[in-house]
């Protein structure tokens, strides 16, 4: 920010010399977001697996993010042809291999497919909205970003919580390979780059 300010000032001839030229100081590059406590994760899991009032789209996005670290984009782009009904797997985004789905996650997929069938649509995506049922495109980014509003937790927070857990219990490179991510992208979730206060309950749960 300091560099941007002085470059602007010099371009407007407010100063003759840029005193910030050559500065290379950088801020921390590690993950600094908020994650969910184990108790909150359990509450969300019960809500998405037992409450029939929860919308199928909320249950699908929530479960895939909570248990499989799925991003909003991976879920909104998921199509029926990406599902293997016999093996109960799903192809998510750029992941190199199909993701095996546990019974609760598969139940969320089936609820979403039943909701899709009720709309009598030819849209190939699993998550179909009123706006997309007459076409073939995916749900809008704006729609997906608000799917979890009812539970009060954004999709990114849930996904980051899962990635943090996986990276610190497995080899980060293996996690990157499984998720189709750049290895550097998973390194920010290592414990030594996270605020220690955020890991208290996470560490206690592992003991």
XYZ file of C-alpha atoms in Angstrom:
207
model
C 0.000 0.000 0.000
C 2.861 2.345 0.797
C 4.390 1.652 -2.612
C 1.103 2.279 -4.399
C 0.622 5.577 -2.577
C 4.044 6.977 -3.438
C 3.857 5.799 -7.051
C 0.560 7.671 -7.320
C 2.029 10.751 -5.611
C 5.056 10.781 -7.911
C 2.909 10.342 -11.031
C 0.948 13.436 -9.959
C 4.226 15.280 -9.174
C 3.245 15.673 -5.525
C 6.680 14.286 -4.626
C 9.813 14.198 -6.761
C 11.260 10.959 -5.381
C 9.540 7.695 -4.490
C 10.906 6.811 -1.013
C 9.214 3.387 -1.128
C 11.003 2.318 -4.281
C 12.820 -0.955 -3.739
C 10.889 -1.981 -0.636
C 10.116 -5.700 -0.686
C 8.495 -6.277 2.709
C 5.501 -8.580 2.456
C 2.739 -9.458 4.856
C 2.041 -12.981 6.098
C 1.019 -15.351 3.304
C -0.555 -18.012 5.515
C -4.236 -18.688 6.006
C -5.861 -16.067 8.251
C -9.538 -16.923 7.888
C -11.992 -18.211 10.471
C -12.716 -21.908 10.927
C -15.461 -23.908 12.616
C -15.179 -25.561 16.010
C -15.775 -29.293 16.199
C -19.057 -28.753 18.076
C -20.324 -26.407 15.370
C -19.425 -28.942 12.705
C -21.422 -31.596 14.526
C -24.446 -29.318 14.783
C -24.314 -28.566 11.062
C -23.910 -32.252 10.226
C -27.004 -33.167 12.239
C -28.971 -30.320 10.697
C -28.113 -31.306 7.121
C -28.718 -35.021 7.674
C -31.826 -35.057 9.885
C -33.849 -31.873 9.299
C -36.325 -32.382 6.417
C -36.991 -28.630 6.330
C -33.463 -27.922 5.093
C -33.409 -27.155 1.378
C -31.739 -29.900 -0.719
C -29.258 -27.416 -2.174
C -28.165 -26.340 1.304
C -27.718 -29.948 2.422
C -25.735 -30.827 -0.710
C -23.344 -27.885 -0.600
C -22.958 -28.140 3.157
C -22.217 -31.856 3.259
C -19.804 -31.850 0.325
C -17.920 -28.889 1.791
C -17.903 -30.252 5.342
C -16.807 -33.816 4.587
C -15.085 -33.533 1.209
C -13.753 -29.971 1.139
C -15.771 -29.160 -1.968
C -15.806 -25.575 -3.210
C -18.964 -23.753 -4.256
C -17.824 -23.967 -7.871
C -17.281 -27.725 -7.689
C -20.799 -28.217 -6.372
C -22.564 -25.872 -8.768
C -20.771 -27.426 -11.765
C -21.573 -31.004 -10.682
C -23.681 -32.806 -13.290
C -25.671 -36.026 -13.172
C -23.170 -37.665 -15.548
C -20.442 -37.022 -12.978
C -22.142 -39.433 -10.574
C -21.460 -43.146 -10.469
C -24.583 -44.624 -8.880
C -23.103 -48.089 -8.478
C -19.844 -46.997 -6.839
C -21.447 -43.937 -5.216
C -18.726 -41.568 -6.336
C -18.726 -38.068 -7.789
C -16.300 -36.224 -10.046
C -15.701 -32.841 -8.458
C -14.043 -30.054 -10.423
C -10.461 -30.736 -11.484
C -9.850 -33.549 -9.029
C -7.999 -36.344 -10.824
C -10.088 -39.157 -9.345
C -13.774 -39.690 -8.488
C -14.562 -38.869 -4.862
C -16.132 -41.748 -2.867
C -19.192 -40.416 -1.049
C -20.185 -41.597 2.405
C -23.865 -42.544 3.016
C -24.903 -39.114 4.434
C -23.296 -37.278 1.497
C -24.882 -39.642 -1.009
C -28.261 -39.125 0.681
C -27.820 -35.365 0.148
C -27.073 -36.024 -3.537
C -30.225 -38.143 -3.871
C -32.341 -35.430 -2.233
C -30.981 -32.912 -4.704
C -31.672 -35.220 -7.649
C -35.242 -35.757 -6.427
C -35.677 -31.978 -6.196
C -34.265 -31.632 -9.706
C -36.619 -34.308 -11.053
C -39.590 -32.497 -9.547
C -38.747 -29.444 -11.661
C -39.107 -31.482 -14.863
C -35.946 -30.002 -16.311
C -33.411 -31.116 -18.882
C -30.649 -29.133 -17.213
C -27.775 -31.597 -16.687
C -26.588 -30.081 -13.398
C -27.458 -31.610 -10.036
C -28.218 -28.209 -8.512
C -31.006 -26.651 -10.576
C -32.792 -23.408 -9.695
C -35.902 -21.675 -11.021
C -33.694 -19.533 -13.218
C -31.744 -22.458 -14.688
C -34.420 -25.152 -15.027
C -35.358 -23.959 -18.519
C -31.759 -23.909 -19.727
C -28.605 -25.954 -19.403
C -26.310 -23.644 -17.472
C -25.213 -23.999 -13.835
C -26.673 -22.072 -10.913
C -25.335 -18.538 -10.666
C -22.425 -17.680 -8.401
C -24.681 -15.240 -6.541
C -27.231 -17.987 -5.850
C -24.671 -20.483 -4.599
C -23.005 -17.886 -2.371
C -26.293 -17.528 -0.450
C -27.330 -21.194 -0.295
C -25.988 -21.551 3.245
C -27.371 -18.263 4.566
C -29.927 -20.120 6.701
C -27.203 -21.826 8.746
C -25.151 -18.645 9.049
C -21.899 -20.131 7.769
C -20.345 -19.279 4.367
C -19.232 -22.188 2.142
C -15.615 -21.025 2.113
C -15.351 -21.226 5.909
C -16.587 -24.830 5.881
C -14.202 -25.823 3.098
C -11.226 -24.153 4.790
C -12.037 -25.980 8.018
C -11.880 -29.314 6.193
C -8.671 -28.439 4.337
C -7.024 -27.321 7.579
C -7.865 -30.669 9.154
C -6.676 -32.728 6.181
C -3.415 -30.855 5.646
C -2.445 -31.190 9.312
C -3.252 -34.899 9.552
C -1.899 -35.954 6.146
C 0.904 -35.022 3.769
C -0.003 -31.614 2.221
C 1.269 -32.847 -1.141
C -1.122 -35.802 -1.050
C -4.003 -33.463 -0.237
C -3.002 -31.215 -3.141
C -2.872 -34.202 -5.501
C -6.267 -35.502 -4.360
C -7.908 -32.089 -4.729
C -6.214 -31.193 -8.004
C -4.568 -28.179 -6.339
C -1.108 -26.640 -6.610
C 1.019 -27.972 -3.704
C 1.740 -24.403 -2.596
C -1.984 -23.789 -2.181
C -2.221 -26.346 0.630
C 0.897 -25.202 2.469
C -0.877 -22.140 3.884
C -3.029 -24.460 5.999
C -0.100 -25.887 7.989
C -0.399 -25.361 11.740
C 2.757 -23.279 12.031
C 1.202 -20.680 9.743
C -2.131 -20.519 11.568
C -2.988 -18.439 14.621
C -2.486 -20.863 17.523
C -5.719 -19.795 19.212
C -7.632 -21.217 16.265
C -6.104 -24.638 16.759
C -6.814 -25.165 20.457
C -10.086 -27.039 20.027
C -8.836 -28.749 16.850
C -5.768 -30.100 18.672
C -7.791 -31.140 21.720
C -10.167 -33.109 19.491
C -7.237 -35.085 18.076
C -6.009 -36.209 21.519
